XYZ file of C-alpha atoms in Angstrom:
703
model
C 0.000 0.000 0.000
C 1.574 3.310 -1.027
C 2.462 5.808 1.568
C 0.250 8.597 2.147
C 1.619 11.810 0.703
C 0.350 15.279 0.752
C -0.891 16.533 -2.447
C 0.167 20.115 -3.030
C -1.735 21.998 -5.646
C 0.621 24.497 -7.080
C -0.905 27.794 -7.754
C -3.904 26.946 -5.549
C -4.766 28.585 -2.290
C -6.066 25.732 -0.211
C -7.637 27.953 2.402
C -11.098 29.491 2.131
C -10.760 33.152 3.270
C -13.750 34.620 1.470
C -16.582 35.545 3.662
C -19.045 36.456 0.950
C -19.256 32.735 -0.270
C -18.050 33.612 -3.713
C -14.644 31.957 -3.746
C -12.170 32.589 -6.440
C -11.494 28.850 -6.504
C -14.437 28.216 -8.777
C -13.180 30.740 -11.162
C -9.663 29.283 -10.919
C -11.054 25.737 -11.437
C -12.938 26.845 -14.461
C -9.828 28.491 -15.859
C -7.257 25.819 -14.938
C -9.362 22.666 -14.869
C -11.907 23.096 -17.630
C -12.618 19.358 -17.693
C -13.856 19.340 -14.100
C -15.726 22.599 -14.215
C -19.055 20.881 -14.526
C -18.358 18.169 -11.912
C -20.730 18.589 -8.953
C -18.289 17.261 -6.418
C -15.566 19.690 -7.495
C -18.039 22.522 -7.421
C -19.154 21.512 -3.942
C -15.610 21.411 -2.614
C -14.666 24.716 -4.148
C -17.839 26.536 -3.168
C -18.026 25.272 0.441
C -14.534 26.153 1.304
C -13.454 22.566 2.065
C -9.901 21.929 3.029
C -8.532 20.249 0.011
C -5.674 18.520 1.738
C -7.944 17.147 4.312
C -10.422 16.158 1.650
C -7.671 14.426 -0.331
C -6.659 12.427 2.670
C -10.224 11.322 3.184
C -10.434 10.256 -0.321
C -7.224 8.367 -0.135
C -8.373 6.686 3.055
C -11.568 5.534 1.321
C -9.623 4.236 -1.631
C -7.284 2.323 0.652
C -10.219 0.760 2.415
C -11.812 -0.331 -0.853
C -8.520 -1.777 -2.019
C -8.135 -3.799 1.104
C -11.649 -5.136 0.769
C -11.019 -6.125 -2.804
C -7.783 -7.879 -1.902
C -9.488 -9.775 0.846
C -12.286 -10.783 -1.502
C -9.814 -11.938 -4.126
C -7.937 -13.995 -1.577
C -11.193 -15.642 -0.516
C -12.124 -16.549 -4.133
C -8.668 -17.318 -5.382
C -9.348 -21.076 -5.834
C -12.519 -20.474 -7.690
C -10.898 -17.948 -9.937
C -8.024 -20.311 -10.684
C -10.535 -23.069 -11.487
C -12.458 -20.634 -13.655
C -9.265 -19.687 -15.403
C -8.517 -23.357 -16.065
C -12.018 -23.879 -17.480
C -11.683 -20.803 -19.616
C -8.436 -22.127 -21.009
C -10.086 -25.467 -21.706
C -12.998 -23.714 -23.402
C -10.561 -21.746 -25.470
C -9.016 -24.993 -26.665
C -12.472 -26.456 -27.496
C -13.522 -23.298 -29.258
C -10.290 -23.286 -31.203
C -10.995 -26.866 -32.288
C -14.566 -25.949 -33.193
C -13.308 -22.956 -35.104
C -11.069 -25.259 -37.053
C -13.971 -27.642 -37.718
C -16.246 -24.792 -38.760
C -13.652 -23.448 -41.086
C -13.348 -26.900 -42.632
C -17.187 -27.180 -42.767
C -17.402 -23.785 -44.405
C -14.942 -24.916 -46.961
C -16.976 -28.111 -47.527
C -20.175 -26.065 -47.818
C -18.576 -23.952 -50.442
C -17.662 -27.065 -52.353
C -21.185 -28.470 -51.940
C -22.737 -25.179 -53.048
C -20.644 -25.283 -56.150
C -21.714 -28.856 -56.762
C -25.397 -27.938 -56.158
C -25.161 -25.121 -58.669
C -23.701 -27.548 -61.141
C -26.486 -30.062 -60.439
C -29.117 -27.337 -60.752
C -27.748 -26.306 -64.080
C -27.702 -29.936 -65.188
C -31.273 -30.412 -63.896
C -32.593 -27.413 -65.842
C -30.917 -28.682 -68.937
C -32.352 -32.172 -68.447
C -35.836 -30.742 -67.725
C -35.803 -28.751 -70.954
C -34.625 -31.785 -72.900
C -37.432 -33.842 -71.258
C -40.069 -31.280 -72.239
C -38.797 -31.256 -75.773
C -38.885 -35.027 -75.873
C -42.468 -35.105 -74.448
C -43.678 -32.634 -77.080
C -41.959 -34.576 -79.796
C -43.347 -37.834 -78.417
C -46.904 -36.493 -78.425
C -46.656 -35.385 -82.009
C -44.947 -38.556 -83.090
C -47.358 -40.755 -81.111
C -50.339 -39.182 -82.933
C -48.670 -39.804 -86.233
C -47.684 -43.343 -85.276
C -51.145 -44.136 -83.926
C -52.623 -42.673 -87.103
C -50.612 -44.839 -89.474
C -49.650 -47.977 -87.585
C -52.079 -50.913 -87.755
C -51.938 -53.972 -85.543
C -50.810 -57.171 -87.298
C -53.906 -59.027 -86.104
C -56.122 -56.439 -87.789
C -54.217 -56.812 -91.044
C -54.504 -60.595 -90.876
C -58.247 -60.352 -90.176
C -58.810 -58.019 -93.113
C -56.929 -60.298 -95.495
C -57.891 -63.778 -94.317
C -60.458 -63.510 -91.514
C -64.155 -64.321 -91.665
C -66.434 -61.396 -92.463
C -68.239 -60.878 -89.175
C -68.422 -58.397 -86.326
C -64.690 -58.666 -85.639
C -64.041 -57.979 -89.293
C -66.279 -54.915 -89.007
C -64.209 -53.607 -86.085
C -60.972 -54.116 -87.987
C -62.392 -52.436 -91.083
C -63.399 -49.413 -89.025
C -59.825 -49.223 -87.725
C -58.407 -49.505 -91.238
C -60.742 -46.768 -92.440
C -59.510 -44.492 -89.652
C -55.896 -45.048 -90.758
C -56.769 -44.308 -94.371
C -58.646 -41.183 -93.393
C -55.721 -39.992 -91.248
C -53.262 -40.572 -94.054
C -55.377 -38.597 -96.501
C -55.847 -35.686 -94.140
C -52.185 -35.382 -93.082
C -50.397 -36.617 -96.190
C -49.465 -33.121 -97.356
C -48.324 -32.034 -93.922
C -46.175 -35.100 -93.164
C -45.316 -36.336 -96.647
C -41.593 -36.207 -95.839
C -41.938 -38.551 -92.895
C -40.551 -41.963 -93.569
C -43.489 -43.605 -91.753
C -45.949 -42.059 -94.190
C -43.881 -43.089 -97.165
C -43.641 -46.698 -95.987
C -47.252 -47.122 -94.775
C -49.091 -45.462 -97.685
C -48.617 -48.284 -100.238
C -49.466 -50.920 -97.673
C -52.687 -49.160 -96.720
C -53.679 -48.881 -100.387
C -53.221 -52.621 -100.879
C -55.151 -53.269 -97.666
C -57.959 -50.950 -98.860
C -58.312 -52.856 -102.120
C -58.313 -56.186 -100.315
C -60.950 -55.032 -97.839
C -63.082 -53.555 -100.638
C -62.967 -56.847 -102.538
C -64.000 -58.928 -99.553
C -66.737 -56.509 -98.465
C -68.105 -56.377 -102.010
C -68.322 -60.184 -102.185
C -70.037 -60.311 -98.800
C -72.672 -57.692 -99.694
C -73.392 -59.157 -103.133
C -73.896 -62.576 -101.590
C -76.408 -61.196 -99.065
C -78.206 -59.140 -101.730
C -78.577 -62.162 -104.013
C -80.315 -63.999 -101.176
C -83.217 -61.538 -101.637
C -84.164 -63.050 -104.978
C -86.493 -65.574 -103.359
C -90.078 -64.362 -102.847
C -90.225 -66.321 -99.608
C -87.453 -64.189 -98.151
C -88.550 -61.494 -95.721
C -86.515 -58.594 -97.030
C -87.178 -56.314 -94.072
C -85.918 -58.850 -91.550
C -82.765 -59.393 -93.587
C -82.285 -55.639 -93.913
C -82.462 -55.132 -90.161
C -80.480 -58.201 -89.086
C -77.701 -58.111 -91.706
C -77.568 -55.053 -93.929
C -78.079 -52.384 -91.293
C -75.818 -54.254 -88.899
C -73.018 -54.140 -91.489
C -73.990 -50.880 -93.198
C -70.483 -49.568 -92.585
C -69.303 -52.037 -95.223
C -71.224 -50.133 -97.878
C -70.198 -46.759 -96.434
C -66.586 -47.950 -96.697
C -67.090 -48.841 -100.351
C -68.752 -45.490 -101.072
C -65.746 -43.600 -99.687
C -62.851 -45.955 -100.539
C -64.016 -47.811 -103.658
C -66.890 -46.009 -105.447
C -66.913 -48.456 -108.371
C -67.653 -51.382 -106.070
C -70.268 -49.292 -104.231
C -72.060 -48.569 -107.520
C -72.050 -52.282 -108.374
C -73.548 -53.164 -104.976
C -76.174 -50.440 -105.318
C -77.195 -51.426 -108.847
C -77.442 -55.089 -107.890
C -79.617 -54.223 -104.911
C -81.865 -51.992 -107.037
C -82.333 -54.686 -109.670
C -83.200 -57.437 -107.179
C -85.436 -55.348 -104.902
C -87.208 -53.839 -107.898
C -88.271 -57.319 -108.966
C -88.947 -58.375 -105.372
C -91.427 -55.575 -104.681
C -93.194 -55.621 -108.046
C -93.873 -59.355 -107.782
C -95.215 -59.006 -104.248
C -97.452 -56.066 -105.103
C -98.751 -57.712 -108.265
C -99.702 -60.816 -106.302
C -101.294 -58.660 -103.619
C -103.232 -56.639 -106.191
C -104.593 -59.770 -107.908
C -105.668 -61.118 -104.537
C -107.441 -57.889 -103.643
C -109.344 -57.803 -106.956
C -110.928 -61.146 -106.104
C -112.266 -59.613 -102.879
C -114.024 -56.657 -104.524
C -117.759 -56.106 -104.108
C -119.090 -54.053 -107.011
C -121.185 -51.210 -105.664
C -122.341 -49.354 -108.794
C -122.335 -49.743 -112.550
C -123.506 -47.686 -115.508
C -127.166 -48.185 -114.612
C -126.712 -46.747 -111.139
C -127.424 -43.119 -111.907
C -129.783 -40.949 -109.897
C -131.855 -40.264 -113.024
C -132.288 -43.948 -113.933
C -135.944 -44.946 -113.506
C -136.735 -48.140 -111.607
C -138.434 -49.788 -114.581
C -138.006 -52.996 -116.437
C -134.755 -53.154 -118.387
C -134.008 -55.070 -121.511
C -132.363 -58.404 -120.901
C -129.715 -59.916 -123.086
C -132.318 -61.490 -125.404
C -134.521 -58.409 -125.677
C -137.096 -59.497 -123.100
C -137.799 -57.453 -120.020
C -137.536 -58.449 -116.423
C -137.433 -56.649 -113.141
C -133.885 -56.207 -111.870
C -133.769 -56.090 -108.077
C -130.438 -54.962 -106.687
C -129.388 -53.864 -103.261
C -128.416 -50.295 -103.934
C -128.261 -49.204 -100.322
C -124.649 -48.107 -100.582
C -124.718 -46.649 -104.082
C -125.885 -43.207 -102.967
C -126.004 -43.539 -99.167
C -122.593 -43.376 -97.537
C -123.710 -45.261 -94.438
C -120.944 -47.205 -92.704
C -118.546 -46.761 -95.608
C -117.302 -43.542 -94.020
C -115.827 -45.583 -91.158
C -112.827 -46.243 -93.387
C -111.709 -42.658 -92.756
C -112.131 -42.818 -88.983
C -109.888 -45.803 -88.198
C -107.152 -44.802 -85.749
C -104.757 -47.582 -86.672
C -105.822 -49.034 -90.032
C -104.499 -52.424 -91.051
C -103.989 -53.837 -94.508
C -106.081 -56.851 -95.546
C -104.196 -60.123 -95.116
C -105.021 -62.257 -98.150
C -104.433 -65.582 -96.430
C -107.032 -64.706 -93.804
C -109.459 -63.020 -96.211
C -109.483 -66.019 -98.562
C -110.714 -68.249 -95.760
C -113.944 -66.239 -95.552
C -116.485 -65.204 -98.146
C -116.345 -61.536 -97.186
C -116.245 -58.939 -99.926
C -115.284 -55.298 -99.638
C -115.999 -52.170 -101.659
C -113.083 -50.928 -103.708
C -112.096 -48.127 -101.322
C -111.302 -50.772 -98.673
C -109.084 -52.644 -101.126
C -107.561 -49.380 -102.325
C -106.703 -48.313 -98.793
C -105.274 -51.746 -98.022
C -103.031 -51.662 -101.096
C -101.790 -48.159 -100.305
C -101.214 -48.986 -96.652
C -99.008 -51.875 -97.726
C -97.280 -49.638 -100.253
C -96.729 -46.847 -97.708
C -95.429 -49.192 -94.998
C -93.011 -50.911 -97.370
C -91.971 -47.612 -98.921
C -91.338 -46.081 -95.495
C -89.221 -49.013 -94.373
C -87.330 -49.090 -97.685
C -86.709 -45.329 -97.736
C -85.359 -45.368 -94.182
C -83.172 -48.351 -95.057
C -81.828 -46.591 -98.157
C -81.033 -43.463 -96.138
C -79.032 -45.518 -93.637
C -77.402 -48.050 -95.957
C -76.752 -46.263 -99.256
C -76.197 -42.730 -97.956
C -73.038 -42.118 -95.948
C -73.277 -40.132 -92.695
C -71.527 -37.158 -94.324
C -73.845 -37.098 -97.341
C -76.919 -37.641 -95.147
C -76.503 -34.147 -93.740
C -76.494 -32.614 -97.217
C -79.118 -32.238 -99.914
C -77.207 -34.669 -102.103
C -77.894 -37.435 -99.597
C -81.649 -36.958 -99.887
C -81.400 -36.813 -103.669
C -79.445 -40.058 -103.701
C -82.050 -41.756 -101.508
C -84.878 -40.582 -103.780
C -83.021 -41.804 -106.833
C -82.473 -45.293 -105.409
C -86.025 -45.408 -104.076
C -87.450 -44.307 -107.417
C -85.639 -47.045 -109.315
C -86.803 -49.691 -106.855
C -90.443 -48.664 -106.486
C -91.201 -47.390 -109.969
C -92.755 -50.724 -111.156
C -94.643 -51.132 -107.874
C -96.087 -47.639 -108.227
C -97.200 -48.542 -111.746
C -98.970 -51.582 -110.274
C -100.899 -49.271 -107.936
C -101.770 -46.921 -110.773
C -102.920 -49.805 -112.952
C -104.981 -51.147 -110.042
C -106.782 -47.818 -109.770
C -107.157 -47.299 -113.516
C -108.823 -50.690 -113.913
C -111.365 -49.746 -111.266
C -111.973 -46.252 -112.617
C -112.603 -47.476 -116.143
C -115.766 -49.298 -115.099
C -116.960 -47.696 -111.883
C -119.869 -45.295 -111.531
C -119.583 -45.117 -107.743
C -119.004 -41.427 -107.001
C -118.807 -42.101 -103.265
C -116.234 -44.830 -103.766
C -114.074 -42.538 -105.881
C -114.341 -39.688 -103.374
C -113.503 -42.084 -100.541
C -110.389 -43.089 -102.465
C -109.502 -39.390 -102.762
C -109.854 -38.966 -99.008
C -107.784 -42.113 -98.439
C -105.025 -40.574 -100.534
C -105.269 -37.351 -98.519
C -104.802 -39.307 -95.297
C -101.939 -41.231 -96.868
C -100.218 -37.992 -97.898
C -100.577 -36.651 -94.363
C -99.166 -39.859 -92.883
C -96.206 -39.857 -95.282
C -95.498 -36.265 -94.352
C -95.559 -37.221 -90.673
C -93.143 -40.063 -91.379
C -90.928 -37.668 -93.391
C -90.984 -39.865 -96.494
C -91.125 -37.478 -99.484
C -90.393 -40.191 -102.040
C -94.097 -40.969 -102.646
C -95.246 -37.397 -103.235
C -95.353 -37.887 -107.001
C -97.330 -41.109 -106.541
C -99.966 -39.328 -104.436
C -100.245 -36.570 -107.037
C -100.610 -39.022 -109.913
C -103.359 -40.942 -108.092
C -105.264 -37.726 -107.442
C -104.895 -36.809 -111.104
C -106.651 -40.085 -111.943
C -109.358 -39.860 -109.274
C -110.627 -36.296 -109.635
C -111.426 -36.417 -113.376
C -113.292 -39.710 -112.896
C -115.250 -38.204 -110.023
C -116.247 -35.308 -112.251
C -117.213 -37.731 -115.012
C -119.497 -39.677 -112.686
C -121.136 -36.492 -111.416
C -121.634 -35.416 -115.020
C -123.266 -38.769 -115.755
C -125.688 -38.215 -112.866
C -126.510 -34.759 -114.183
C -127.029 -36.114 -117.694
C -129.256 -38.880 -116.362
C -131.494 -36.298 -114.687
C -131.637 -34.308 -117.922
C -132.603 -37.413 -119.902
C -135.216 -38.332 -117.331
C -136.811 -34.905 -117.645
C -136.801 -35.058 -121.444
C -138.335 -38.549 -121.546
C -141.194 -37.764 -119.169
C -144.484 -37.303 -121.081
C -147.016 -38.267 -118.428
C -149.701 -35.743 -117.618
C -150.849 -37.572 -114.510
C -148.464 -37.030 -111.633
C -147.665 -39.164 -108.615
C -147.542 -36.940 -105.556
C -144.944 -39.144 -103.837
C -141.276 -38.270 -104.429
C -139.679 -40.319 -107.193
C -136.654 -42.550 -106.570
C -134.495 -39.929 -108.252
C -135.214 -37.476 -105.445
C -134.196 -39.912 -102.716
C -131.054 -40.902 -104.600
C -130.123 -37.289 -105.052
C -130.760 -36.486 -101.375
C -128.641 -39.422 -100.219
C -125.866 -38.648 -102.692
C -125.791 -34.961 -101.761
C -125.721 -35.786 -98.047
C -122.931 -38.299 -98.561
C -120.859 -35.866 -100.598
C -121.327 -33.187 -97.953
C -120.211 -35.616 -95.251
C -117.074 -36.430 -97.190
C -116.384 -32.739 -97.671
C -116.451 -31.893 -93.959
C -113.009 -30.698 -92.926
C -111.829 -30.410 -96.532
C -114.187 -27.796 -98.055
C -113.194 -28.805 -101.560
C -114.446 -26.322 -104.115
C -114.874 -29.034 -106.748
C -117.412 -30.846 -104.573
C -119.299 -27.657 -103.770
C -119.462 -26.817 -107.468
C -120.591 -30.334 -108.375
C -123.355 -30.209 -105.776
C -124.527 -26.844 -107.083
C -124.733 -28.181 -110.648
C -126.522 -31.344 -109.518
C -128.936 -29.349 -107.354
C -129.810 -27.025 -110.204
C -130.530 -29.965 -112.504
C -132.721 -31.717 -109.926
C -134.633 -28.493 -109.311
C -135.172 -28.148 -113.051
C -136.344 -31.757 -113.239
C -138.867 -31.298 -110.409
C -140.124 -28.094 -111.949
C -140.485 -29.817 -115.325
C -142.478 -32.674 -113.799
C -144.751 -30.286 -111.876
C -145.377 -28.089 -114.884
C -146.244 -31.102 -117.002
C -149.205 -31.940 -114.782
C -152.675 -30.530 -115.383
C -153.479 -30.980 -111.695
C -152.026 -27.945 -109.948
C -152.785 -29.325 -106.508
C -151.041 -32.626 -107.214
C -148.070 -30.803 -108.728
C -147.583 -28.674 -105.617
C -147.975 -31.703 -103.341
C -145.370 -33.477 -105.482
C -142.954 -30.569 -105.134
C -143.510 -30.205 -101.399
C -143.039 -33.935 -100.762
C -139.884 -33.946 -102.907
C -138.404 -30.898 -101.213
C -139.354 -32.244 -97.825
C -137.699 -35.602 -98.507
C -134.480 -33.909 -99.564
C -134.423 -31.729 -96.441
C -135.279 -34.670 -94.202
C -132.312 -36.657 -95.495
C -130.019 -33.654 -95.120
C -131.211 -32.994 -91.570
C -130.809 -36.676 -90.641
C -127.167 -36.432 -91.653
C -126.608 -33.520 -89.286
C -126.579 -30.620 -91.725
C -128.174 -27.259 -90.922
C -129.250 -24.215 -92.872
C -125.677 -22.947 -92.770
C -125.019 -25.358 -95.597
C -125.878 -23.902 -98.990
C -127.495 -27.181 -99.986
C -129.942 -27.005 -97.043
C -130.709 -23.301 -97.311
C -131.420 -23.563 -101.028
C -133.918 -26.406 -100.654
C -135.408 -24.732 -97.601
C -136.117 -21.672 -99.732
C -137.676 -23.836 -102.451
C -139.901 -25.559 -99.881
C -141.058 -22.270 -98.340
C -141.975 -20.847 -101.738
C -143.894 -23.983 -102.711
C -145.727 -24.174 -99.364
C -146.821 -20.557 -99.736
C -148.091 -21.277 -103.240
C -149.907 -24.362 -101.950
C -151.536 -22.300 -99.185
C -152.800 -19.781 -101.721
C -154.188 -22.609 -103.847
C -156.066 -24.107 -100.904
C -157.542 -20.767 -99.990
C -158.583 -20.309 -103.607
C -160.331 -23.670 -103.564
C -162.163 -23.301 -100.227
C -162.346 -19.563 -99.595
C -161.878 -18.183 -103.065
C -164.840 -15.809 -102.756
C -163.306 -14.306 -99.603
C -159.859 -13.896 -101.124
C -161.207 -12.412 -104.385
C -163.513 -9.943 -102.614
C -160.752 -8.717 -100.257
C -158.301 -8.186 -103.098
C -160.831 -6.295 -105.234
C -162.236 -4.240 -102.343
C -158.772 -3.127 -101.206
C -158.159 -1.763 -104.669
C -161.004 0.778 -104.222
C -159.743 4.258 -103.515
C -162.799 5.145 -101.391
C -164.262 2.832 -98.779
C -167.694 4.168 -99.665
C -167.464 2.561 -103.080
C -167.546 -0.919 -101.529
C -170.914 -2.530 -101.998
C -172.712 -3.575 -98.827
C -174.361 -6.348 -100.803
C -170.977 -7.846 -101.491
C -170.044 -7.626 -97.821
C -173.324 -9.211 -96.863
C -172.890 -12.018 -99.406
C -169.338 -12.863 -98.302
C -170.235 -12.719 -94.599
C -173.256 -14.967 -95.147
C -171.254 -17.551 -97.120
C -168.395 -17.544 -94.612
C -170.730 -17.877 -91.603
C -172.396 -20.803 -93.299
C -169.339 -22.773 -94.567
C -166.210 -21.776 -92.677
C -166.096 -24.703 -90.247
C -166.731 -27.252 -92.978
C -164.175 -25.674 -95.265
C -161.464 -25.636 -92.572
C -162.188 -29.306 -91.904
C -161.937 -29.978 -95.631
C -158.553 -28.252 -95.795
C -157.352 -30.372 -92.903
C -158.539 -33.541 -94.640
C -156.789 -32.606 -97.855
C -153.493 -31.999 -96.056
C -153.867 -35.239 -94.085
C -154.312 -37.185 -97.302
C -151.556 -35.377 -99.184
C -148.722 -35.365 -96.627
C -147.652 -38.161 -94.331
C -144.758 -36.283 -92.765
C -145.919 -34.918 -89.401
C -143.576 -31.953 -89.395
C -144.263 -30.932 -92.966
C -148.036 -31.446 -92.680
C -148.156 -29.304 -89.553
C -146.194 -26.514 -91.186
C -148.414 -26.567 -94.295
C -151.641 -26.561 -92.278
C -150.365 -23.632 -90.228
C -149.428 -21.803 -93.408
C -152.862 -22.324 -95.013
C -154.836 -21.418 -91.927
C -152.509 -18.520 -91.241
C -153.236 -17.131 -94.688
C -156.949 -17.629 -94.003
C -156.677 -15.548 -90.830
C -154.834 -12.836 -92.766
C -157.514 -12.580 -95.443
C -160.392 -12.825 -92.950
C -158.838 -10.121 -90.736
C -158.535 -7.864 -93.768
C -162.195 -8.624 -94.618
C -163.268 -7.744 -91.079
C -161.364 -4.481 -91.323
C -163.165 -3.615 -94.577
C -166.509 -4.608 -93.073
C -166.019 -2.457 -89.975
C -164.924 0.571 -91.992
C -167.796 0.298 -94.471
C -170.435 -0.166 -91.771
C -168.991 2.770 -89.833
C -169.264 4.926 -92.951
C -172.811 3.747 -93.472
C -173.753 4.544 -89.892
C -174.935 1.135 -88.763
C -175.176 -2.573 -89.623
C -178.891 -2.683 -90.180
C -179.877 -5.233 -92.831
C -176.294 -6.593 -93.106
C -175.168 -10.038 -91.961
C -172.714 -9.817 -89.066
C -169.641 -11.946 -89.851
C -168.135 -14.392 -87.355
C -165.560 -12.827 -85.109
C -161.884 -13.339 -85.862
C -161.288 -14.750 -82.382
C -163.960 -17.404 -82.953
C -162.175 -18.470 -86.131
C -158.810 -18.628 -84.364
C -160.268 -20.763 -81.577
C -161.582 -23.165 -84.162
C -158.220 -23.267 -85.960
C -156.423 -24.212 -82.731
C -158.409 -27.445 -82.661
C -156.490 -28.630 -85.774
C -153.033 -27.776 -84.466
C -152.213 -31.300 -83.236
C -153.905 -33.368 -85.923
C -150.540 -34.630 -87.286
């Protein structure tokens, strides 16, 4: 421990002699010790006037004490410090070793990093090469898959049996050929294309040859009439239709040969079947009408073959009356007549039934054949174009042309001899239904057939109607009788039934030709009735004849459900009303002619005073005396003349109504003349109008 020495501050006055507390030591410290000027302890010592020597000694004493304490503490912890020093030295050695290892590891990491960078660079290069190879592989794989064909498929095409497996292989071959044709320009430099192209061509020719032989063999099996062509079409041809599509695209010459062979065989197949069917149907025909079945043909004795006369009784129910024949148009699911079943019975049918049956068979076979042609002879690509439809129509036309001629001949044979207007019109309606059904089935190939049949039917219908009109004209010209039968002649009933039947067959069609034909026929019948009535000397009988004829016509029309909205009904209704009014006037003339004549003449007088009271008296006296008897006589005449309740009632009401009109007018004249005279003295008082009306009401329900 150093000796204590006095510290002498040179230039410092260590005593504090300033009483005012503002020592110069602070100033001196600030000037000489600028570094300690801001120290609080120095300021305190200098400002308080502390003895610096004494203060130094105190400080030294404190420092000595602290030093001793530290030395004692060090001596107490000397062992621990030495041990700590040893551990620190050991740690230094370990850390030095670790430093060496870390330096080596750092060096290794640097090497590894360099290697990783190299690997990364190699990996990127390999990845790019892999991507390039994948892209190239995809493109090459498409090309290879498009041109390479399995050996088994080649063997099957060349030597295998033509069956479903062959079909699968042919589809695969066709895909390869199609791929080659599409990409030949793009990849013509590829060696694969150059090597495969000739082989595929040879394989195409081989496949075309084998497919052609297969199809021709199956088509030739259709030559037998016992073969069901539709079953064979569905089970074989449609199943292997790709064979023909392959020929159409890859070997058109072979496809044309297959098509022509099919057309030739099926043409003969259908025409033979339809000819046999037509001959069978002809044997089932029931003749409905012949030349003698005209509405103007009188039911008289006709000359027999040897010139004698005999009464010919024929059932002509269906000649003019449609009856149940219209049911042919209402069938929901019509079926063709099966000859094998029909021949076992003795049933006969009118021609329209046979005609419908033939056309149903024709339509069904044509529909099936047209659909088959569209699927078998038209490729899927052409089917979506107009050319595909044209091709189908061409093939169909060649096949069905003879069969269509059979149908036309069938109809022509019937039309040459028939006089059945209803049968012909029913055939027209059958054709209309057939056309609608073919349109629904989307089979346009028979449109020309439908048109040609209508061109045959309509002129014959007009000819038959003309024959009916001519028959009525001849009947009118041949009639010379002066005595008339008040009952309607057979001609009237025939006309009424024919007109009603034609109207029924025109419902829903509104054909102008039928309306015009009915108008012509109606005019001729009206002329005939007028001619017959005018040829009679008995006016009463003539009017009864006209009324009964008109009434019969209207009755038949009403029974068939027609109303006055039909021109046919309204026209005859007008004729009947006019005739009934004329008949009423005639009856009044016969029973109350004096009353009618007096009223007409008296009303022509300009002055009521000019009317003679004698005339009034005479008419009133006669009427009072006879009116009940005359009304009863009118009723008796109408009862004897008309058997139809409705018509008789209407006529009686018309006659008696006219009587009331004339008698009311007479009463009015009587009252006015008596009023002018100034009284009724000496004049007969006529029966009151109300009394007459009460009497008339008694006859209201006589019919």
